[in-house]
PDB file of C-alpha atoms in Angstrom:
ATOM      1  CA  UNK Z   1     -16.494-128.237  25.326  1.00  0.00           C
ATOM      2  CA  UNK Z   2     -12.812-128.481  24.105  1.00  0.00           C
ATOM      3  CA  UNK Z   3     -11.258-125.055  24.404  1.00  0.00           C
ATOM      4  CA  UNK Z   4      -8.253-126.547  22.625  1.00  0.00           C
ATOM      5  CA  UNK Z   5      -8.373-128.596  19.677  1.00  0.00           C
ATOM      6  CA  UNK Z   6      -5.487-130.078  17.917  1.00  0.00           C
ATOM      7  CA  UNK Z   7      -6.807-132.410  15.518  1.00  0.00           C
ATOM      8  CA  UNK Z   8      -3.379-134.073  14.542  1.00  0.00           C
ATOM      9  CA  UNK Z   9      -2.321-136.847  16.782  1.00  0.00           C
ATOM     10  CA  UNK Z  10       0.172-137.725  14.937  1.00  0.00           C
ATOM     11  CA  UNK Z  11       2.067-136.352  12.011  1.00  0.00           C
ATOM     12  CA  UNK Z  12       5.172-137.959   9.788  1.00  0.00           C
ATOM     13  CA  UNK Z  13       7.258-135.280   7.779  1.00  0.00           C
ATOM     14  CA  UNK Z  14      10.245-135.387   5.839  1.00  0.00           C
ATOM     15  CA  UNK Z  15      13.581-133.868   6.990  1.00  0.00           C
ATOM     16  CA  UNK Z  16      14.006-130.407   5.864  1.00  0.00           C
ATOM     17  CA  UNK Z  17      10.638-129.925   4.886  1.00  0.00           C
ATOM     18  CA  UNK Z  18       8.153-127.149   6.471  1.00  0.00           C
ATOM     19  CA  UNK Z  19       5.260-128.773   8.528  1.00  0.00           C
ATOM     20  CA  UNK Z  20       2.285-127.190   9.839  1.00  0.00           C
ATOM     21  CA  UNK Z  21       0.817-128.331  13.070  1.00  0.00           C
ATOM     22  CA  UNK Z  22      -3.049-127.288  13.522  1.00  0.00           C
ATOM     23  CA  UNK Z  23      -4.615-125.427  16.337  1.00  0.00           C
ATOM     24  CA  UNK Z  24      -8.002-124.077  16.890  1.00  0.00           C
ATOM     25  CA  UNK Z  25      -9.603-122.595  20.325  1.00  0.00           C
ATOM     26  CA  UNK Z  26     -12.816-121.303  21.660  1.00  0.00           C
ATOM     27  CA  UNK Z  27     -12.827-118.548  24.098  1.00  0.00           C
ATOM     28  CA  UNK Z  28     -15.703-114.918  24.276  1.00  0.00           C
ATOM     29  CA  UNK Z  29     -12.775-113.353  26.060  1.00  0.00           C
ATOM     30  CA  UNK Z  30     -10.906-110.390  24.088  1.00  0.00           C
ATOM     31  CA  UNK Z  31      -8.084-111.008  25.573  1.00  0.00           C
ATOM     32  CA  UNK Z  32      -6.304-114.132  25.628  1.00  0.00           C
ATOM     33  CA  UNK Z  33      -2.925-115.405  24.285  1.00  0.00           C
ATOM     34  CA  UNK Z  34      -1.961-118.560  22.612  1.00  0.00           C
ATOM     35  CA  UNK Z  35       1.253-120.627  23.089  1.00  0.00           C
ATOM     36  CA  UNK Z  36       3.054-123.828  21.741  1.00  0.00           C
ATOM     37  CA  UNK Z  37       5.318-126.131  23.899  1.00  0.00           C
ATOM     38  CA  UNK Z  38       7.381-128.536  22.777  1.00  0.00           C
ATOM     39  CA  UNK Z  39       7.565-132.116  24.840  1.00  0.00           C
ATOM     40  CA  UNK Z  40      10.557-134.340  24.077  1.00  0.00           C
ATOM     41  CA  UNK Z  41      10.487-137.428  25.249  1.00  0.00           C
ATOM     42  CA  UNK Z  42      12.305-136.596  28.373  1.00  0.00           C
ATOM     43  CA  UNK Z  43       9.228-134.649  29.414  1.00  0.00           C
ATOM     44  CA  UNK Z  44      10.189-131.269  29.425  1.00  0.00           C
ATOM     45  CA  UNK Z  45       8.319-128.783  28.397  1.00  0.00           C
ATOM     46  CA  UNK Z  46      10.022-125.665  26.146  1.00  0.00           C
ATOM     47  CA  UNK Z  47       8.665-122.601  24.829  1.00  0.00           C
ATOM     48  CA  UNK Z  48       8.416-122.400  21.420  1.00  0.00           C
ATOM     49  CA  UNK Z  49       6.326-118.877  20.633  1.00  0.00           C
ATOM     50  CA  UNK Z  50       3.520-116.958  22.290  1.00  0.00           C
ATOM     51  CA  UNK Z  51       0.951-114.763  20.259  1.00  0.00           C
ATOM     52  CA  UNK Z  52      -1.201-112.236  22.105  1.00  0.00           C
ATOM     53  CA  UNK Z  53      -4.947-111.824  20.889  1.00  0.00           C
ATOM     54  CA  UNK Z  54      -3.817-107.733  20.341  1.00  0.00           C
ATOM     55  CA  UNK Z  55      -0.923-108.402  18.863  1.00  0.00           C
ATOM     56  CA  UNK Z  56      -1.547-107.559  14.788  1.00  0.00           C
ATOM     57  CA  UNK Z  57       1.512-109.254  13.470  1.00  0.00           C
ATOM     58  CA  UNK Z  58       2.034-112.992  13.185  1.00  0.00           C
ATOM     59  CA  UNK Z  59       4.793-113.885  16.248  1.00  0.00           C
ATOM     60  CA  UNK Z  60       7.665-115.578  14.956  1.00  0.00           C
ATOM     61  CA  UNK Z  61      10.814-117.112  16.650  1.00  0.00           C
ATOM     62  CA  UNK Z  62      13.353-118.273  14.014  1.00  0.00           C
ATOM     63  CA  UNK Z  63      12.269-121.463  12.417  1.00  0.00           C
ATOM     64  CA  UNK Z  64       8.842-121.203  14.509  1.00  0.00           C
ATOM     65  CA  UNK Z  65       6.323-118.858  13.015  1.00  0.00           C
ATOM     66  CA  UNK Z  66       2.123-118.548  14.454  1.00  0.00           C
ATOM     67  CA  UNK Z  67       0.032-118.450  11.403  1.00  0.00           C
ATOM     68  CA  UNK Z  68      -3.016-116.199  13.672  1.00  0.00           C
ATOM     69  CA  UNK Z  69      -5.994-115.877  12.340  1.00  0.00           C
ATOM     70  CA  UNK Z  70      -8.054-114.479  14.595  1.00  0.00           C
ATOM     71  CA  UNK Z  71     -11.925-114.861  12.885  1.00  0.00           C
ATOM     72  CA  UNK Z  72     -11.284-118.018  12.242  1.00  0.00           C
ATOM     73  CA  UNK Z  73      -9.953-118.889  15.696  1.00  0.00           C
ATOM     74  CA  UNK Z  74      -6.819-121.116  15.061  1.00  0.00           C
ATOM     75  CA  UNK Z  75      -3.208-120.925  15.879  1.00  0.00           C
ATOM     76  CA  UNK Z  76      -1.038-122.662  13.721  1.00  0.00           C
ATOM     77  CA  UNK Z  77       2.377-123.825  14.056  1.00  0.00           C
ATOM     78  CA  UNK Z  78       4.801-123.309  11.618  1.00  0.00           C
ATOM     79  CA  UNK Z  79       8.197-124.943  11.638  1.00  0.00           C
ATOM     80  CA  UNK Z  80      10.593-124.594   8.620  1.00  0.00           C
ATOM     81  CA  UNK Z  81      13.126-126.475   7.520  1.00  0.00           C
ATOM     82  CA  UNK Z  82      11.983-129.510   9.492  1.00  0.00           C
ATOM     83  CA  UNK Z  83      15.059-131.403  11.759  1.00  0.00           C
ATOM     84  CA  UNK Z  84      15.484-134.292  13.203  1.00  0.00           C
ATOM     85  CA  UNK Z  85      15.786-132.507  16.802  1.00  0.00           C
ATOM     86  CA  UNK Z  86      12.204-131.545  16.081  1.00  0.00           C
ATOM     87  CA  UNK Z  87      10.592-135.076  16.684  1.00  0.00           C
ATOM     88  CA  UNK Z  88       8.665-134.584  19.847  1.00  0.00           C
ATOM     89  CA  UNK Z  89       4.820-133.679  21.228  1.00  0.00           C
ATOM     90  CA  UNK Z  90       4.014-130.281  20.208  1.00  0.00           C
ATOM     91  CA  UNK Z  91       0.798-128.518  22.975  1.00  0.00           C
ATOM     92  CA  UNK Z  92      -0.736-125.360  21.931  1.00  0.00           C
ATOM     93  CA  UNK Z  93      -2.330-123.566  24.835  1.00  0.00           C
ATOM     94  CA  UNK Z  94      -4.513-121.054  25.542  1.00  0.00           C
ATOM     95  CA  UNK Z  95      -4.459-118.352  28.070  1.00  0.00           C
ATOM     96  CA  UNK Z  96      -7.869-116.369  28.833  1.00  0.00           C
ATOM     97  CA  UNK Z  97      -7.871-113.062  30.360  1.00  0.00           C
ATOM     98  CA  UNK Z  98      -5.009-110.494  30.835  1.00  0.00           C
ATOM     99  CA  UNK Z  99      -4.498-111.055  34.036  1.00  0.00           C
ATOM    100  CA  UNK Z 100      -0.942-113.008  35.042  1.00  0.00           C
ATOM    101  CA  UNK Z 101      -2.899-115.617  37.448  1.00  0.00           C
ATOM    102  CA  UNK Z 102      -5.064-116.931  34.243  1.00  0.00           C
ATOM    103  CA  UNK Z 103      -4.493-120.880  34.266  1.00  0.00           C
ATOM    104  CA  UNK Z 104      -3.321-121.912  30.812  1.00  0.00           C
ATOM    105  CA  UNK Z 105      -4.837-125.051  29.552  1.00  0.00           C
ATOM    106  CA  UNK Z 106      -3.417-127.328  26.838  1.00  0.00           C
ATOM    107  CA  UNK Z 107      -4.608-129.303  23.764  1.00  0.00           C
ATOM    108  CA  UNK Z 108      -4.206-132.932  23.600  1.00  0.00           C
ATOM    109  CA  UNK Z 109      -1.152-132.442  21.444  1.00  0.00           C
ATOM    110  CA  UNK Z 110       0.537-133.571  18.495  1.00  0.00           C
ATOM    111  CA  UNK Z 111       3.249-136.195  18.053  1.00  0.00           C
ATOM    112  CA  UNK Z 112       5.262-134.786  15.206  1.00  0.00           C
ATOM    113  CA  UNK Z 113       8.070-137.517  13.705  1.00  0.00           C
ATOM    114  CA  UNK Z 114      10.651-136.219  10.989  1.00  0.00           C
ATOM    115  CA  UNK Z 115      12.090-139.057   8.505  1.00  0.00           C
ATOM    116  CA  UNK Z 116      15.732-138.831   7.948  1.00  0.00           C
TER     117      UNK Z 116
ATOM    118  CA  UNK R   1      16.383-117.883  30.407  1.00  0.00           C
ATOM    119  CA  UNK R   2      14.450-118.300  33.616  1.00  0.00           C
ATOM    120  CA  UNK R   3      14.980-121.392  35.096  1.00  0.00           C
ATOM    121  CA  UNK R   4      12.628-123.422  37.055  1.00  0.00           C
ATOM    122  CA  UNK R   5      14.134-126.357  39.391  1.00  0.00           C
ATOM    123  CA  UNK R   6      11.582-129.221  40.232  1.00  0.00           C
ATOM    124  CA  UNK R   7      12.603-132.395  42.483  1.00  0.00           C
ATOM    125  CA  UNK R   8      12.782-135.078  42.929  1.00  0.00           C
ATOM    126  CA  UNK R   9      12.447-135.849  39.371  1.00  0.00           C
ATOM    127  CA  UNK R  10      11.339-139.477  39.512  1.00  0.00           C
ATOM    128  CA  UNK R  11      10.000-141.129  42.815  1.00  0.00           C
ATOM    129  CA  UNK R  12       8.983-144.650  43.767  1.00  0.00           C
ATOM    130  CA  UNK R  13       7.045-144.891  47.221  1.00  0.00           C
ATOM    131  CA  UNK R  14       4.502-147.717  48.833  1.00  0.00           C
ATOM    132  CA  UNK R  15       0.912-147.092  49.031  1.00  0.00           C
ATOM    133  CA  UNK R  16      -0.422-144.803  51.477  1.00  0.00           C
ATOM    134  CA  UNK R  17       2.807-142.482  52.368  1.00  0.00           C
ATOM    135  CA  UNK R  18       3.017-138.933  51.302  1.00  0.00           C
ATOM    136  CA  UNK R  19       5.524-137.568  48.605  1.00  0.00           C
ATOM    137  CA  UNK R  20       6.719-133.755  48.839  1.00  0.00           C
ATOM    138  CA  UNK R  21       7.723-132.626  45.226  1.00  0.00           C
ATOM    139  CA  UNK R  22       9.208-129.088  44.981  1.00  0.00           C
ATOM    140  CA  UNK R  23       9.192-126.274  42.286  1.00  0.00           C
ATOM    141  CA  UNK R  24      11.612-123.417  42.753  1.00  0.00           C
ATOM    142  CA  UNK R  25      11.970-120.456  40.563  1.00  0.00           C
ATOM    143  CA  UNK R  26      15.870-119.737  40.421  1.00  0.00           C
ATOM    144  CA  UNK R  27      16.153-116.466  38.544  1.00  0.00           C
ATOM    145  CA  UNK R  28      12.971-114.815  38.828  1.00  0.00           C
ATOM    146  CA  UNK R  29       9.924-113.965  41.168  1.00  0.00           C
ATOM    147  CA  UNK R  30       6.880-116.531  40.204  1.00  0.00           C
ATOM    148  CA  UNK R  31       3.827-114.360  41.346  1.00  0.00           C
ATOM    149  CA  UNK R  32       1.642-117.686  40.165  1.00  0.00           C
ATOM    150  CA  UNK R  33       2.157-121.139  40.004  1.00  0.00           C
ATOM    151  CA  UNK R  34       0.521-124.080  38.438  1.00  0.00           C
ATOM    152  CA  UNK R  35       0.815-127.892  38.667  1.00  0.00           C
ATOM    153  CA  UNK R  36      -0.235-129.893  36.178  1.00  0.00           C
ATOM    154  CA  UNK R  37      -0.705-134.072  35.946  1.00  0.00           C
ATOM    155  CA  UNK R  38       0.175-135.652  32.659  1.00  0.00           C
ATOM    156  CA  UNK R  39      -0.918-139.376  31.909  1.00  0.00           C
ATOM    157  CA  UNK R  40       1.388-141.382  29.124  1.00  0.00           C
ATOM    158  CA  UNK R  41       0.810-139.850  25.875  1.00  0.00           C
ATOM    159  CA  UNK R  42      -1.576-137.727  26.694  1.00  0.00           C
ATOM    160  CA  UNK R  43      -2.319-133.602  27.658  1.00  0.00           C
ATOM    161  CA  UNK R  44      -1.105-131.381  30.615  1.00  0.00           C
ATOM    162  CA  UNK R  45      -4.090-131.577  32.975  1.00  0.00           C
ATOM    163  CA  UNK R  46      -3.953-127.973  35.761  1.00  0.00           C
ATOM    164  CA  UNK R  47      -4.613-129.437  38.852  1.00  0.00           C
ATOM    165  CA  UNK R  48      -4.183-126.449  40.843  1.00  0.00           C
ATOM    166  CA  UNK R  49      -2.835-122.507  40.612  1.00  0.00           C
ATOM    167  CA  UNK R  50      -1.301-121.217  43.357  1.00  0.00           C
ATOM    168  CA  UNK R  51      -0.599-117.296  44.137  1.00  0.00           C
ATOM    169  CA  UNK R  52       2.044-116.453  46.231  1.00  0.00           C
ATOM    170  CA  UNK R  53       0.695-116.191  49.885  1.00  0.00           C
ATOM    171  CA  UNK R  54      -2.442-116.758  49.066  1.00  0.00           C
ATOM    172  CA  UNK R  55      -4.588-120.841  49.412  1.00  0.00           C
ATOM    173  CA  UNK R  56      -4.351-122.462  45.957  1.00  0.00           C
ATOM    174  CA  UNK R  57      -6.978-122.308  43.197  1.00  0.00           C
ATOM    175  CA  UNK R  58      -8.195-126.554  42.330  1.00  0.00           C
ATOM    176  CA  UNK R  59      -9.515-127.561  39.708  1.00  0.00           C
ATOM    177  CA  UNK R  60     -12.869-129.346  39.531  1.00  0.00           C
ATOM    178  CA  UNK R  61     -12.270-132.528  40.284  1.00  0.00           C
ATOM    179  CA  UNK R  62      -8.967-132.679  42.092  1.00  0.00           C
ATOM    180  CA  UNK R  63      -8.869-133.638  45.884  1.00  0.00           C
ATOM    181  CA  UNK R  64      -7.284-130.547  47.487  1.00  0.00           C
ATOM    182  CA  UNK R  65      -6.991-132.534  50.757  1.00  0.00           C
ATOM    183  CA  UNK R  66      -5.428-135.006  48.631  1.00  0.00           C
ATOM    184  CA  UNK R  67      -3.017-132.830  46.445  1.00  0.00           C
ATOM    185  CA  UNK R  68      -1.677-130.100  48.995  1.00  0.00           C
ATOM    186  CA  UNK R  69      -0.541-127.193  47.456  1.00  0.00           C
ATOM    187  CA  UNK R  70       1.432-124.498  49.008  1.00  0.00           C
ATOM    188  CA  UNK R  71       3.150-121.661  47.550  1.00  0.00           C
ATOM    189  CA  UNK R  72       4.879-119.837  50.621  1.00  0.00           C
ATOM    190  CA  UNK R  73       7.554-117.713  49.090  1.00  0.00           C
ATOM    191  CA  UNK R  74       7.886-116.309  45.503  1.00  0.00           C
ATOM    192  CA  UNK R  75      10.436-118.821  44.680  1.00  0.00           C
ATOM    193  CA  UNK R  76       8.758-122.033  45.938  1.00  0.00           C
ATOM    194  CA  UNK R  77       6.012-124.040  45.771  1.00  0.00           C
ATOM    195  CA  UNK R  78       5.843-127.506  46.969  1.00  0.00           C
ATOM    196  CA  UNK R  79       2.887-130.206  45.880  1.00  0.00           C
ATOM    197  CA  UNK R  80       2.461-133.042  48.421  1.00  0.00           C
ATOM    198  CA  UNK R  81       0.623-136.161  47.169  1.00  0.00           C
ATOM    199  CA  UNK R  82      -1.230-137.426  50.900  1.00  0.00           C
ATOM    200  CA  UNK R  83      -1.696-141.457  51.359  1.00  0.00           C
ATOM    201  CA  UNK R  84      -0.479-142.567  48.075  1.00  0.00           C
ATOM    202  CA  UNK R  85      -2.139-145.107  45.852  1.00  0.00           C
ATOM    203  CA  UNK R  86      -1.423-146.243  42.671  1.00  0.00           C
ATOM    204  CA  UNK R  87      -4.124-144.395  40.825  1.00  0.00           C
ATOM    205  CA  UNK R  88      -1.667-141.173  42.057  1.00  0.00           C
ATOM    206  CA  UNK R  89       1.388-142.789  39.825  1.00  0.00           C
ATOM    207  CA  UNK R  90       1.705-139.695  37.134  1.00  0.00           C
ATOM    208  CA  UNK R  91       4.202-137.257  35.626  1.00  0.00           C
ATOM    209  CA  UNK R  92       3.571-134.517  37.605  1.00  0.00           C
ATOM    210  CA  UNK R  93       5.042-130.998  36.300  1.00  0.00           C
ATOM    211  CA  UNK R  94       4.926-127.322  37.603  1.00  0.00           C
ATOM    212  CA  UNK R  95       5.157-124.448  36.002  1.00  0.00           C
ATOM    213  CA  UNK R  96       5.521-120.682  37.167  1.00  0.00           C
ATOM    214  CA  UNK R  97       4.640-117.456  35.722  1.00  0.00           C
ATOM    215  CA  UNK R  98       6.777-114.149  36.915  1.00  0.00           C
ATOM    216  CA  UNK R  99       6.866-110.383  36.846  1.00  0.00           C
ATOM    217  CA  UNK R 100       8.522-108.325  34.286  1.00  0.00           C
ATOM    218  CA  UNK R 101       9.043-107.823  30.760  1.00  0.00           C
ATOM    219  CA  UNK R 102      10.372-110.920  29.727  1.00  0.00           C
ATOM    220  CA  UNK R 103       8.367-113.418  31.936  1.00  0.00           C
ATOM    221  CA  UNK R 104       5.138-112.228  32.150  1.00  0.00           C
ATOM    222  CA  UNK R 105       3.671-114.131  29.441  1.00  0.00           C
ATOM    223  CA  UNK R 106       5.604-117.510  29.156  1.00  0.00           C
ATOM    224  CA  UNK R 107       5.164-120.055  31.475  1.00  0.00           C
ATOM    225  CA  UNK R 108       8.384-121.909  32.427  1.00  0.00           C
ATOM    226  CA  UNK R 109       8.030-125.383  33.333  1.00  0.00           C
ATOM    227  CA  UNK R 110      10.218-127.705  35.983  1.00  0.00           C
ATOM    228  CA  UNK R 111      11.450-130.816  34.554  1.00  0.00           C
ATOM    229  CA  UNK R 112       8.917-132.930  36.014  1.00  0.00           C
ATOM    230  CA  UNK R 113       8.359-135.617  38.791  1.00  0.00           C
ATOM    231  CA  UNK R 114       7.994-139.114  38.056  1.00  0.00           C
ATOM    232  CA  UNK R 115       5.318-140.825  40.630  1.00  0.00           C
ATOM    233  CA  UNK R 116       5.145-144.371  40.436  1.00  0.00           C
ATOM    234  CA  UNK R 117       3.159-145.599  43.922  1.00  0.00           C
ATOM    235  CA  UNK R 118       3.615-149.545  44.303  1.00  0.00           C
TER     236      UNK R 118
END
């Protein structure tokens, strides 16, 4: 069973326009934490935001906000204020378990495009 | 930031050599590692975790005699792809996890290794 699900594969949004990319995950672990990478097309991966399964506010990281909610299991992405810069593949990720060694798997991703 | 280094960053080889890619960790100590395999346009795939010191962790699935991992120091870990074939030809791409504050929870990522086995 997919433990991450992002049913998007590809989304189309106006410049300067908010965008919400989808993420739901399965885990019976209390602890956990949820991330989203970024991919350009050069293939590098960056850190966008991290949200712990404790934490009780949404994280947020300038134009990046995590709309967590927890019963429902999902993870959104939130980017404001869409740019051009922001055309890429977005992952969200899941990490199960506190400890540091817990692998961190990936969804299949979503290719977001921004329209000048 | 924390920086990761990974090289080479693209390879070409023939079928059946080995390739050695490296993943350092220049500003921190990465207590774990992980190497993942991503085919075009699609997901990170963990092959492997690797603790410092310790034999690395596969995935099910993925030839360990095939896809040697070792992780000798906290700021190195090196993958080595055995008798190449083209099936091997992937972006591979580690990733390292450290201690402290600020790096315990993020992974940073190398910039990737281009395999392409002729």
């Amino acid at each position: 069973a997919q433990k991450i699900t992002q049913t998007q594969p590809g989304m189309f949004v106006q410049e300067k326009e908010a965008v919400t990319l989808d993420c739901t995950y399965d885990t019976s672990d209390p602890s956990y934490g949820l991330f989203w990478y970024k991919q350009p097309s050069s293939g590098e991966m960056i850190f966008l935001i991290y949200q712990g399964s404790y934490d009780q506010q949404n994280a947020t990281e300038g134009r990046y906000s995590l709309n967590f909610q927890k019963a429902r299991k999902s993870a959104n992405l939130v980017i404001s204020a869409s740019q051009l810069g922001d055309s890429a593949m977005y992952f969200c990720a899941m990490r199960e378990g506190p400890s540091s060694a817990s692998k961190i798997i990936f969804g299949s991703g979503t290719r977001l495009s921004i329209r000048p | 930031g924390a920086v990761v280094s990974q090289h080479p960053s693209r390879v070409i080889c023939k079928s059946g050599t080995s390739v050695k890619i490296e993943c350092r960790s220049l500003d921190f100590q990465a207590t774990t590692m992980f190497w993942y395999r991503q085919f075009p346009k699609q997901s990170l795939m963990l092959m492997a975790t690797s603790n410092e010191g310790s034999k690395a962790t596969y995935e099910q699935g993925v030839e360990k005699d095939k896809f040697l991992i070792n992780h000798a120091s906290l700021t190195l870990s090196t993958l080595t792809v055995t008798s190449a074939h083209p099936e091997d030809s992937s972006f591979y791409i580690c990733s390292a996890r450290g201690r402290g504050i600020l790096t315990n929870e993020k992974l940073f990522f190398g910039s990737g290794t281009q395999l392409s086995v002729l």
